[in-house]
mmCIF file of C-alpha atoms in Angstrom:
data_model
loop_
_atom_site.group_PDB
_atom_site.id
_atom_site.type_symbol
_atom_site.label_atom_id
_atom_site.label_comp_id
_atom_site.label_asym_id
_atom_site.label_seq_id
_atom_site.Cartn_x
_atom_site.Cartn_y
_atom_site.Cartn_z
ATOM 1 C CA MET J 13 -16.196 -1.732 -15.292
ATOM 2 C CA GLU J 14 -19.796 -1.598 -14.180
ATOM 3 C CA GLN J 15 -19.238 -2.646 -10.567
ATOM 4 C CA LEU J 16 -16.723 0.143 -9.996
ATOM 5 C CA LYS J 17 -18.944 2.748 -11.668
ATOM 6 C CA GLN J 18 -21.857 1.736 -9.448
ATOM 7 C CA ARG J 19 -19.723 2.118 -6.336
ATOM 8 C CA ILE J 20 -18.602 5.563 -7.486
ATOM 9 C CA LEU J 21 -22.223 6.576 -8.069
ATOM 10 C CA THR J 22 -23.501 5.267 -4.751
ATOM 11 C CA GLU J 23 -20.570 6.136 -2.448
ATOM 12 C CA GLY J 24 -18.525 8.791 -4.230
ATOM 13 C CA ARG J 25 -18.832 12.410 -3.191
ATOM 14 C CA VAL J 26 -17.799 15.313 -5.357
ATOM 15 C CA LYS J 27 -16.053 18.104 -3.434
ATOM 16 C CA SER J 28 -14.768 21.487 -4.479
ATOM 17 C CA GLY J 29 -11.530 21.596 -6.451
ATOM 18 C CA ASN J 30 -12.326 18.594 -8.650
ATOM 19 C CA VAL J 31 -11.982 16.236 -5.696
ATOM 20 C CA LEU J 32 -13.858 12.931 -5.882
ATOM 21 C CA LYS J 33 -13.944 11.254 -2.499
ATOM 22 C CA VAL J 34 -14.084 7.478 -2.749
ATOM 23 C CA ASP J 35 -12.479 6.805 0.592
ATOM 24 C CA SER J 36 -15.038 4.188 1.644
ATOM 25 C CA PHE J 37 -13.750 1.623 -0.864
ATOM 26 C CA LEU J 38 -10.656 2.834 -2.745
ATOM 27 C CA ASN J 39 -8.073 4.945 -0.942
ATOM 28 C CA HIS J 40 -8.610 4.967 2.811
ATOM 29 C CA GLN J 41 -10.872 2.022 3.504
ATOM 30 C CA MET J 42 -10.151 -0.536 0.791
ATOM 31 C CA ASP J 43 -12.648 -3.101 -0.514
ATOM 32 C CA ILE J 44 -10.501 -6.113 -1.314
ATOM 33 C CA HIS J 45 -13.296 -7.900 -3.210
ATOM 34 C CA LEU J 46 -13.628 -4.931 -5.517
ATOM 35 C CA PHE J 47 -9.829 -4.796 -5.954
ATOM 36 C CA ASP J 48 -9.920 -8.467 -6.918
ATOM 37 C CA GLU J 49 -12.530 -7.781 -9.598
ATOM 38 C CA MET J 50 -10.373 -4.917 -10.816
ATOM 39 C CA GLY J 51 -7.459 -7.347 -11.000
ATOM 40 C CA LYS J 52 -9.511 -9.667 -13.219
ATOM 41 C CA ALA J 53 -10.466 -6.748 -15.441
ATOM 42 C CA PHE J 54 -6.868 -5.576 -15.895
ATOM 43 C CA LYS J 55 -5.710 -9.144 -16.559
ATOM 44 C CA GLU J 56 -8.380 -9.479 -19.239
ATOM 45 C CA ARG J 57 -7.184 -6.279 -20.908
ATOM 46 C CA TYR J 58 -3.488 -7.115 -20.693
ATOM 47 C CA LYS J 59 -3.691 -10.904 -21.062
ATOM 48 C CA GLU J 60 -1.631 -10.991 -24.287
ATOM 49 C CA ASP J 61 1.245 -9.048 -22.766
ATOM 50 C CA GLU J 62 3.930 -10.839 -20.849
ATOM 51 C CA ILE J 63 4.054 -8.509 -17.863
ATOM 52 C CA THR J 64 7.027 -9.172 -15.569
ATOM 53 C CA LYS J 65 6.514 -6.403 -13.026
ATOM 54 C CA ILE J 66 3.858 -4.059 -11.707
ATOM 55 C CA VAL J 67 4.950 -0.560 -10.744
ATOM 56 C CA THR J 68 2.906 1.813 -8.590
ATOM 57 C CA ILE J 69 3.449 4.780 -6.306
ATOM 58 C CA GLU J 70 2.862 5.092 -2.583
ATOM 59 C CA ALA J 71 0.549 5.169 -0.852
ATOM 60 C CA SER J 72 -2.924 4.519 -2.215
ATOM 61 C CA GLY J 73 -1.775 2.693 -5.356
ATOM 62 C CA ILE J 74 -0.072 -0.052 -3.348
ATOM 63 C CA GLY J 75 -3.141 -1.977 -2.216
ATOM 64 C CA ILE J 76 -4.665 -2.184 -5.680
ATOM 65 C CA ALA J 77 -1.308 -3.033 -7.260
ATOM 66 C CA CYS J 78 -0.748 -5.951 -4.865
ATOM 67 C CA ILE J 79 -4.169 -7.474 -5.438
ATOM 68 C CA VAL J 80 -3.836 -6.950 -9.211
ATOM 69 C CA ALA J 81 -0.363 -8.546 -9.138
ATOM 70 C CA ARG J 82 -1.885 -11.851 -7.984
ATOM 71 C CA HIS J 83 -3.648 -12.058 -11.343
ATOM 72 C CA PHE J 84 -0.401 -11.495 -13.249
ATOM 73 C CA ASN J 85 1.754 -13.596 -10.946
ATOM 74 C CA VAL J 86 4.487 -10.936 -10.749
ATOM 75 C CA PRO J 87 6.068 -8.778 -8.030
ATOM 76 C CA VAL J 88 5.126 -5.165 -7.328
ATOM 77 C CA VAL J 89 7.607 -2.303 -7.033
ATOM 78 C CA PHE J 90 6.313 0.889 -5.469
ATOM 79 C CA ALA J 91 7.978 4.240 -6.051
ATOM 80 C CA LYS J 92 8.771 6.003 -2.791
ATOM 81 C CA LYS J 93 7.945 9.618 -2.128
ATOM 82 C CA SER J 94 9.986 10.267 0.975
ATOM 83 C CA GLU J 95 13.628 10.206 1.901
ATOM 84 C CA SER J 96 14.280 7.200 4.053
ATOM 85 C CA ARG J 97 17.184 5.534 5.782
ATOM 86 C CA ASN J 98 15.856 2.346 4.199
ATOM 87 C CA LEU J 99 16.419 3.635 0.673
ATOM 88 C CA ASP J 100 20.025 3.850 -0.406
ATOM 89 C CA GLY J 101 22.217 2.894 -3.324
ATOM 90 C CA ASP J 102 21.569 3.742 -6.935
ATOM 91 C CA LEU J 103 18.138 5.198 -7.576
ATOM 92 C CA TYR J 104 16.007 6.249 -10.490
ATOM 93 C CA THR J 105 14.370 9.557 -9.538
ATOM 94 C CA SER J 106 11.799 11.867 -11.059
ATOM 95 C CA PRO J 107 10.084 15.004 -9.699
ATOM 96 C CA ILE J 108 6.283 14.971 -9.434
ATOM 97 C CA TYR J 109 3.995 17.846 -8.565
ATOM 98 C CA SER J 110 1.070 16.741 -6.410
ATOM 99 C CA PHE J 111 -2.079 18.831 -6.586
ATOM 100 C CA THR J 112 -3.537 16.807 -3.719
ATOM 101 C CA HIS J 113 -0.675 17.776 -1.430
ATOM 102 C CA GLN J 114 0.165 21.011 -3.272
ATOM 103 C CA LYS J 115 3.898 20.428 -3.423
ATOM 104 C CA GLU J 116 6.570 18.893 -5.605
ATOM 105 C CA TYR J 117 8.327 15.803 -4.384
ATOM 106 C CA MET J 118 10.917 13.430 -5.748
ATOM 107 C CA VAL J 119 9.889 9.842 -6.365
ATOM 108 C CA ARG J 120 12.512 7.132 -6.135
ATOM 109 C CA VAL J 121 12.908 3.553 -7.290
ATOM 110 C CA SER J 122 15.974 1.451 -6.546
ATOM 111 C CA LYS J 123 17.843 0.490 -9.713
ATOM 112 C CA LYS J 124 17.942 -3.083 -8.423
ATOM 113 C CA PHE J 125 14.265 -3.603 -9.121
ATOM 114 C CA LEU J 126 13.740 -2.337 -12.667
ATOM 115 C CA SER J 127 15.864 -3.314 -15.649
ATOM 116 C CA ALA J 128 15.832 -3.532 -19.437
ATOM 117 C CA GLU J 129 14.461 -7.086 -19.212
ATOM 118 C CA ASP J 130 11.239 -5.948 -17.532
ATOM 119 C CA LYS J 131 7.860 -5.514 -19.198
ATOM 120 C CA VAL J 132 6.021 -3.162 -16.920
ATOM 121 C CA LEU J 133 2.371 -2.506 -16.154
ATOM 122 C CA VAL J 134 1.790 0.643 -14.101
ATOM 123 C CA ILE J 135 -1.169 0.477 -11.695
ATOM 124 C CA ASP J 136 -2.667 3.421 -9.831
ATOM 125 C CA ASP J 137 -5.932 4.356 -8.171
ATOM 126 C CA PHE J 138 -6.415 7.720 -9.898
ATOM 127 C CA LEU J 139 -5.370 9.454 -13.094
ATOM 128 C CA ALA J 140 -6.201 13.163 -13.327
ATOM 129 C CA ASN J 141 -3.683 15.605 -14.784
ATOM 130 C CA GLY J 142 -1.237 12.727 -15.242
ATOM 131 C CA LYS J 143 1.697 14.162 -13.283
ATOM 132 C CA ALA J 144 2.218 11.057 -11.115
ATOM 133 C CA LEU J 145 1.955 8.731 -14.091
ATOM 134 C CA ILE J 146 4.394 10.830 -16.145
ATOM 135 C CA GLY J 147 6.903 10.605 -13.292
ATOM 136 C CA LEU J 148 6.565 6.822 -13.154
ATOM 137 C CA LEU J 149 6.915 6.563 -16.948
ATOM 138 C CA ASP J 150 10.082 8.669 -16.724
ATOM 139 C CA ILE J 151 11.528 6.255 -14.159
ATOM 140 C CA ILE J 152 10.588 3.241 -16.305
ATOM 141 C CA LYS J 153 12.220 4.891 -19.327
ATOM 142 C CA GLN J 154 15.413 5.539 -17.337
ATOM 143 C CA SER J 155 15.542 1.853 -16.425
ATOM 144 C CA GLY J 156 15.339 0.725 -20.035
ATOM 145 C CA ALA J 157 12.332 -1.456 -19.207
ATOM 146 C CA THR J 158 9.488 -1.807 -21.695
ATOM 147 C CA LEU J 159 6.349 0.047 -20.700
ATOM 148 C CA VAL J 160 3.403 -2.122 -21.672
ATOM 149 C CA GLY J 161 0.770 0.269 -20.401
ATOM 150 C CA ALA J 162 -1.098 1.567 -17.412
ATOM 151 C CA GLY J 163 -4.115 0.270 -15.531
ATOM 152 C CA ILE J 164 -6.056 2.936 -13.685
ATOM 153 C CA ALA J 165 -9.081 2.507 -11.436
ATOM 154 C CA ILE J 166 -10.633 5.979 -11.858
ATOM 155 C CA GLU J 167 -9.623 8.438 -14.558
ATOM 156 C CA LYS J 168 -10.855 11.999 -14.279
ATOM 157 C CA GLY J 169 -11.109 12.351 -18.043
ATOM 158 C CA PHE J 170 -12.049 16.027 -17.856
ATOM 159 C CA GLN J 171 -8.605 16.841 -16.454
ATOM 160 C CA GLY J 172 -7.030 15.602 -19.672
ATOM 161 C CA GLY J 173 -3.966 13.750 -18.402
ATOM 162 C CA GLY J 174 -5.037 10.359 -19.754
ATOM 163 C CA ASP J 175 -5.963 11.567 -23.233
ATOM 164 C CA ALA J 176 -2.734 13.553 -23.564
ATOM 165 C CA LEU J 177 -0.745 10.391 -22.840
ATOM 166 C CA ARG J 178 -2.886 8.313 -25.214
ATOM 167 C CA GLU J 179 -2.103 10.842 -27.942
ATOM 168 C CA GLN J 180 1.570 10.061 -27.356
ATOM 169 C CA GLY J 181 0.807 6.400 -28.039
ATOM 170 C CA ILE J 182 0.809 5.238 -24.435
ATOM 171 C CA ARG J 183 -1.711 2.541 -23.650
ATOM 172 C CA ILE J 184 -3.935 3.491 -20.734
ATOM 173 C CA GLU J 185 -6.756 1.261 -19.561
ATOM 174 C CA SER J 186 -9.043 2.937 -17.054
ATOM 175 C CA LEU J 187 -11.895 1.030 -15.454
ATOM 176 C CA ALA J 188 -14.035 4.138 -14.993
ATOM 177 C CA ILE J 189 -13.510 7.390 -16.898
ATOM 178 C CA ILE J 190 -15.383 10.419 -15.599
ATOM 179 C CA ASP J 191 -15.977 13.016 -18.299
ATOM 180 C CA GLU J 192 -17.923 15.437 -16.168
ATOM 181 C CA MET J 193 -18.896 15.741 -12.537
ATOM 182 C CA GLY J 194 -20.622 18.160 -10.228
ATOM 183 C CA GLU J 195 -22.124 18.230 -6.765
ATOM 184 C CA ASP J 196 -25.057 16.034 -7.765
ATOM 185 C CA PHE J 197 -23.947 14.178 -10.887
ATOM 186 C CA ILE J 198 -21.132 12.060 -12.296
ATOM 187 C CA LYS J 199 -21.033 11.386 -16.044
ATOM 188 C CA PHE J 200 -18.936 8.460 -17.269
ATOM 189 C CA ARG J 201 -17.382 8.120 -20.709
ATOM 190 C CA ASP J 202 -18.998 5.263 -22.679
ATOM 191 C CA MET X 2 7.404 -18.769 9.587
ATOM 192 C CA GLU X 3 10.277 -20.649 7.998
ATOM 193 C CA GLN X 4 9.861 -19.274 4.460
ATOM 194 C CA LEU X 5 10.077 -15.677 5.676
ATOM 195 C CA LYS X 6 13.106 -16.396 7.875
ATOM 196 C CA GLN X 7 14.904 -17.996 4.932
ATOM 197 C CA ARG X 8 14.228 -14.942 2.769
ATOM 198 C CA ILE X 9 15.558 -12.666 5.509
ATOM 199 C CA LEU X 10 18.700 -14.787 5.784
ATOM 200 C CA THR X 11 19.350 -14.938 2.040
ATOM 201 C CA GLU X 12 18.289 -11.442 0.973
ATOM 202 C CA GLY X 13 18.289 -9.282 4.098
ATOM 203 C CA ARG X 14 21.173 -6.915 4.724
ATOM 204 C CA VAL X 15 21.999 -5.452 8.112
ATOM 205 C CA LYS X 16 23.031 -1.793 7.984
ATOM 206 C CA SER X 17 24.216 0.603 10.627
ATOM 207 C CA GLY X 18 21.624 2.012 13.032
ATOM 208 C CA ASN X 19 19.736 -1.271 13.479
ATOM 209 C CA VAL X 20 18.444 -1.124 9.905
ATOM 210 C CA LEU X 21 17.495 -4.409 8.261
ATOM 211 C CA LYS X 22 17.053 -3.956 4.540
ATOM 212 C CA VAL X 23 14.550 -6.384 3.055
ATOM 213 C CA ASP X 24 13.575 -4.217 0.123
ATOM 214 C CA SER X 25 13.816 -7.025 -2.431
ATOM 215 C CA PHE X 26 10.680 -8.759 -1.123
ATOM 216 C CA LEU X 27 8.967 -6.776 1.644
ATOM 217 C CA ASN X 28 8.902 -2.995 1.490
ATOM 218 C CA HIS X 29 10.016 -1.683 -1.898
ATOM 219 C CA GLN X 30 9.744 -4.650 -4.225
ATOM 220 C CA MET X 31 6.977 -6.849 -2.851
ATOM 221 C CA ASP X 32 6.770 -10.625 -3.315
ATOM 222 C CA ILE X 33 3.051 -11.296 -3.529
ATOM 223 C CA HIS X 34 3.465 -15.084 -3.191
ATOM 224 C CA LEU X 35 5.283 -14.574 0.086
ATOM 225 C CA PHE X 36 2.598 -12.122 1.239
ATOM 226 C CA ASP X 37 -0.017 -14.761 0.451
ATOM 227 C CA GLU X 38 1.807 -17.302 2.606
ATOM 228 C CA MET X 39 1.979 -14.699 5.360
ATOM 229 C CA GLY X 40 -1.780 -14.234 4.993
ATOM 230 C CA LYS X 41 -2.319 -17.963 5.520
ATOM 231 C CA ALA X 42 -0.066 -17.892 8.583
ATOM 232 C CA PHE X 43 -1.912 -14.957 10.180
ATOM 233 C CA LYS X 44 -5.276 -16.550 9.400
ATOM 234 C CA GLU X 45 -4.129 -19.762 11.106
ATOM 235 C CA ARG X 46 -3.105 -17.795 14.206
ATOM 236 C CA TYR X 47 -6.270 -15.687 14.343
ATOM 237 C CA LYS X 48 -8.758 -18.214 12.964
ATOM 238 C CA GLU X 49 -10.890 -18.288 16.143
ATOM 239 C CA ASP X 50 -11.319 -14.518 16.215
ATOM 240 C CA GLU X 51 -14.078 -12.904 14.247
ATOM 241 C CA ILE X 52 -12.018 -10.140 12.671
ATOM 242 C CA THR X 53 -14.161 -7.494 10.938
ATOM 243 C CA LYS X 54 -11.435 -5.098 9.826
ATOM 244 C CA ILE X 55 -7.715 -4.939 9.201
ATOM 245 C CA VAL X 56 -5.925 -1.715 10.114
ATOM 246 C CA THR X 57 -2.462 -0.745 8.883
ATOM 247 C CA ILE X 58 -0.391 2.362 8.288
ATOM 248 C CA GLU X 59 0.930 3.799 5.056
ATOM 249 C CA ALA X 60 2.965 3.027 3.132
ATOM 250 C CA SER X 61 4.731 -0.322 3.369
ATOM 251 C CA GLY X 62 2.080 -1.981 5.546
ATOM 252 C CA ILE X 63 -0.616 -1.556 2.899
ATOM 253 C CA GLY X 64 0.460 -4.276 0.474
ATOM 254 C CA ILE X 65 0.754 -6.967 3.131
ATOM 255 C CA ALA X 66 -2.504 -5.873 4.771
ATOM 256 C CA CYS X 67 -4.425 -6.150 1.487
ATOM 257 C CA ILE X 68 -3.143 -9.630 0.671
ATOM 258 C CA VAL X 69 -3.734 -10.749 4.283
ATOM 259 C CA ALA X 70 -7.268 -9.302 4.160
ATOM 260 C CA ARG X 71 -8.216 -11.762 1.407
ATOM 261 C CA HIS X 72 -7.733 -14.567 3.931
ATOM 262 C CA PHE X 73 -10.023 -12.873 6.457
ATOM 263 C CA ASN X 74 -12.535 -11.618 3.914
ATOM 264 C CA VAL X 75 -12.644 -8.121 5.443
ATOM 265 C CA PRO X 76 -11.784 -4.580 4.309
ATOM 266 C CA VAL X 77 -8.533 -2.789 5.109
ATOM 267 C CA VAL X 78 -8.292 0.703 6.586
ATOM 268 C CA PHE X 79 -4.909 2.387 6.382
ATOM 269 C CA ALA X 80 -3.932 5.235 8.693
ATOM 270 C CA LYS X 81 -2.671 8.251 6.752
ATOM 271 C CA LYS X 82 0.486 10.099 7.623
ATOM 272 C CA SER X 83 0.071 13.230 5.564
ATOM 273 C CA GLU X 84 -2.381 16.062 5.425
ATOM 274 C CA SER X 85 -4.484 15.717 2.317
ATOM 275 C CA ARG X 86 -7.335 17.474 0.622
ATOM 276 C CA ASN X 87 -8.881 13.998 0.353
ATOM 277 C CA LEU X 88 -9.062 13.583 4.113
ATOM 278 C CA ASP X 89 -11.683 15.685 5.839
ATOM 279 C CA GLY X 90 -14.427 15.325 8.397
ATOM 280 C CA ASP X 91 -14.085 13.764 11.812
ATOM 281 C CA LEU X 92 -10.778 12.005 12.371
ATOM 282 C CA TYR X 93 -9.090 9.896 14.985
ATOM 283 C CA THR X 94 -5.515 11.146 15.312
ATOM 284 C CA SER X 95 -2.398 10.081 17.176
ATOM 285 C CA PRO X 96 1.191 11.364 17.042
ATOM 286 C CA ILE X 97 3.926 8.895 16.075
ATOM 287 C CA TYR X 98 7.659 9.427 16.148
ATOM 288 C CA SER X 99 9.383 7.743 13.208
ATOM 289 C CA PHE X 100 13.008 6.740 13.700
ATOM 290 C CA THR X 101 13.210 5.832 10.007
ATOM 291 C CA HIS X 102 12.265 9.357 8.975
ATOM 292 C CA GLN X 103 13.518 11.015 12.178
ATOM 293 C CA LYS X 104 10.449 13.141 12.761
ATOM 294 C CA GLU X 105 7.097 13.084 14.497
ATOM 295 C CA TYR X 106 3.985 12.993 12.395
ATOM 296 C CA MET X 107 0.286 12.755 13.032
ATOM 297 C CA VAL X 108 -1.541 9.671 11.795
ATOM 298 C CA ARG X 109 -5.191 9.964 10.892
ATOM 299 C CA VAL X 110 -8.139 7.623 10.409
ATOM 300 C CA SER X 111 -11.577 8.812 9.408
ATOM 301 C CA LYS X 112 -14.166 8.107 12.114
ATOM 302 C CA LYS X 113 -16.407 6.659 9.420
ATOM 303 C CA PHE X 114 -14.287 3.542 9.095
ATOM 304 C CA LEU X 115 -13.728 2.357 12.671
ATOM 305 C CA SER X 116 -16.453 1.901 15.257
ATOM 306 C CA ALA X 117 -17.291 0.089 18.480
ATOM 307 C CA GLU X 118 -18.704 -2.824 16.448
ATOM 308 C CA ASP X 119 -15.329 -3.616 14.870
ATOM 309 C CA LYS X 120 -12.948 -6.384 15.890
ATOM 310 C CA VAL X 121 -9.619 -5.237 14.578
ATOM 311 C CA LEU X 122 -6.435 -6.988 13.499
ATOM 312 C CA VAL X 123 -3.499 -4.643 12.990
ATOM 313 C CA ILE X 124 -1.062 -5.683 10.240
ATOM 314 C CA ASP X 125 2.358 -4.151 9.632
ATOM 315 C CA ASP X 126 5.620 -5.080 7.974
ATOM 316 C CA PHE X 127 7.920 -4.195 10.883
ATOM 317 C CA LEU X 128 7.751 -3.868 14.655
ATOM 318 C CA ALA X 129 10.817 -2.375 16.327
ATOM 319 C CA ASN X 130 10.412 0.129 19.161
ATOM 320 C CA GLY X 131 6.638 -0.105 18.759
ATOM 321 C CA LYS X 132 5.892 3.586 18.229
ATOM 322 C CA ALA X 133 3.837 3.091 15.056
ATOM 323 C CA LEU X 134 1.874 0.232 16.589
ATOM 324 C CA ILE X 135 1.183 2.212 19.778
ATOM 325 C CA GLY X 136 -0.206 5.032 17.646
ATOM 326 C CA LEU X 137 -2.515 2.640 15.797
ATOM 327 C CA LEU X 138 -3.655 1.063 19.062
ATOM 328 C CA ASP X 139 -4.422 4.546 20.395
ATOM 329 C CA ILE X 140 -6.612 5.237 17.367
ATOM 330 C CA ILE X 141 -8.390 1.890 17.737
ATOM 331 C CA LYS X 142 -8.993 2.627 21.421
ATOM 332 C CA GLN X 143 -10.442 6.046 20.562
ATOM 333 C CA SER X 144 -12.867 4.366 18.161
ATOM 334 C CA GLY X 145 -14.169 1.988 20.799
ATOM 335 C CA ALA X 146 -13.361 -0.968 18.532
ATOM 336 C CA THR X 147 -12.064 -4.218 20.014
ATOM 337 C CA LEU X 148 -8.378 -4.802 19.375
ATOM 338 C CA VAL X 149 -7.948 -8.513 18.713
ATOM 339 C CA GLY X 150 -4.219 -8.313 18.156
ATOM 340 C CA ALA X 151 -1.440 -7.514 15.748
ATOM 341 C CA GLY X 152 0.161 -9.486 12.958
ATOM 342 C CA ILE X 153 3.712 -8.440 12.145
ATOM 343 C CA ALA X 154 5.993 -9.745 9.421
ATOM 344 C CA ILE X 155 9.363 -8.947 11.037
ATOM 345 C CA GLU X 156 9.806 -8.007 14.687
ATOM 346 C CA LYS X 157 13.148 -6.631 15.780
ATOM 347 C CA GLY X 158 12.858 -8.251 19.189
ATOM 348 C CA PHE X 159 16.068 -6.656 20.472
ATOM 349 C CA GLN X 160 14.429 -3.214 20.251
ATOM 350 C CA GLY X 161 11.856 -4.308 22.822
ATOM 351 C CA GLY X 162 8.670 -2.751 21.467
ATOM 352 C CA GLY X 163 6.884 -6.064 20.960
ATOM 353 C CA ASP X 164 7.688 -7.530 24.356
ATOM 354 C CA ALA X 165 6.685 -4.313 26.145
ATOM 355 C CA LEU X 166 3.273 -4.501 24.484
ATOM 356 C CA ARG X 167 2.926 -8.229 25.238
ATOM 357 C CA GLU X 168 3.565 -7.415 28.895
ATOM 358 C CA GLN X 169 0.549 -5.108 28.736
ATOM 359 C CA GLY X 170 -1.521 -8.088 27.574
ATOM 360 C CA ILE X 171 -1.637 -7.169 23.898
ATOM 361 C CA ARG X 172 -1.539 -10.119 21.540
ATOM 362 C CA ILE X 173 1.237 -9.777 18.982
ATOM 363 C CA GLU X 174 1.950 -12.485 16.438
ATOM 364 C CA SER X 175 5.188 -11.945 14.547
ATOM 365 C CA LEU X 176 6.223 -14.291 11.765
ATOM 366 C CA ALA X 177 9.942 -13.718 12.331
ATOM 367 C CA ILE X 178 11.404 -12.301 15.536
ATOM 368 C CA ILE X 179 15.045 -11.207 15.386
ATOM 369 C CA ASP X 180 16.717 -11.296 18.792
ATOM 370 C CA GLU X 181 20.144 -10.246 17.615
ATOM 371 C CA MET X 182 21.739 -9.127 14.383
ATOM 372 C CA GLY X 183 25.026 -7.854 13.082
ATOM 373 C CA GLU X 184 26.778 -7.310 9.806
ATOM 374 C CA ASP X 185 27.194 -11.021 9.153
ATOM 375 C CA PHE X 186 24.554 -12.749 11.276
ATOM 376 C CA ILE X 187 20.853 -12.697 12.124
ATOM 377 C CA LYS X 188 19.603 -14.676 15.111
ATOM 378 C CA PHE X 189 15.909 -15.519 15.309
ATOM 379 C CA ARG X 190 13.939 -16.187 18.466
ATOM 380 C CA ASP X 191 12.770 -19.829 18.627
#
């Protein structure tokens, strides 16, 4: 998606440890117009699939998922990372290791909101090593729902998580795939 | 807002410790149609104000804030609760005590995304004792931005946080204010 790639090139900053900062439009300040264009792009790619639910993970996936959900006319369910008095009853859970936060945490989805009747599109802002996505796929599998695929804003292709999942037959549509990046360059996959 | 009140009455469940569970449409599964109607309602209430930015706090405020932001045609900035490698540089910070999670945490907003030129609307899903909102207002004050007001989906009026802030002259528009609730009843303020 050209518009997203341009924003990454003009506003993104590459930091040590494979960090790409895009906090001016994606995951701290959020450009709702851009999210809306991303929603159109995902809808175009998944228009033949009868998505019934969008699943994402807190926190930075939620904004994109909600704007994307307007284009599919379905609700969003977000997996929770923290224990909460507001989360009780039967849960699907899966452990995820976060390199960003350098710890493992359990993600949780209430069993009420995912079932075998659902056809699920997973939406997230980033895909790097794939740990978060694998955790969400595990939860979807537990629920018996059909995984249609994933829609990712920025995939760090050089970290391999996306391609490893594609090799397992999982459909992953990323709007910008970065194959290489350094302090003064970002190279997208064609 | 009648539609929201009806959803609270039909799907909300009152639990011990003043917990109102509305996870089927507000803060775990999210009904995007309802959020869109909430966006219209907030826009109607703040239509005379030239909002330049919407501020919220992760995680459950983000979805509502993004859908609401479409109606104001402005970006969203969400305050972060956790330390992150993706958050560096100059930050506004404020400590918030969470009764839901029973701990104090620091919320953070990058100085890049709030300035004295901004006219800010704060959006959140819940207002109870007001601690989260007070933390956000502190950050907005630090930035020199103008606080226009807050837009809240559900205010637990009996916990007093909203009225205490109104007494200080802060404009708070809540779409459903609960003045009393128990296991088998929910009473809204007129």
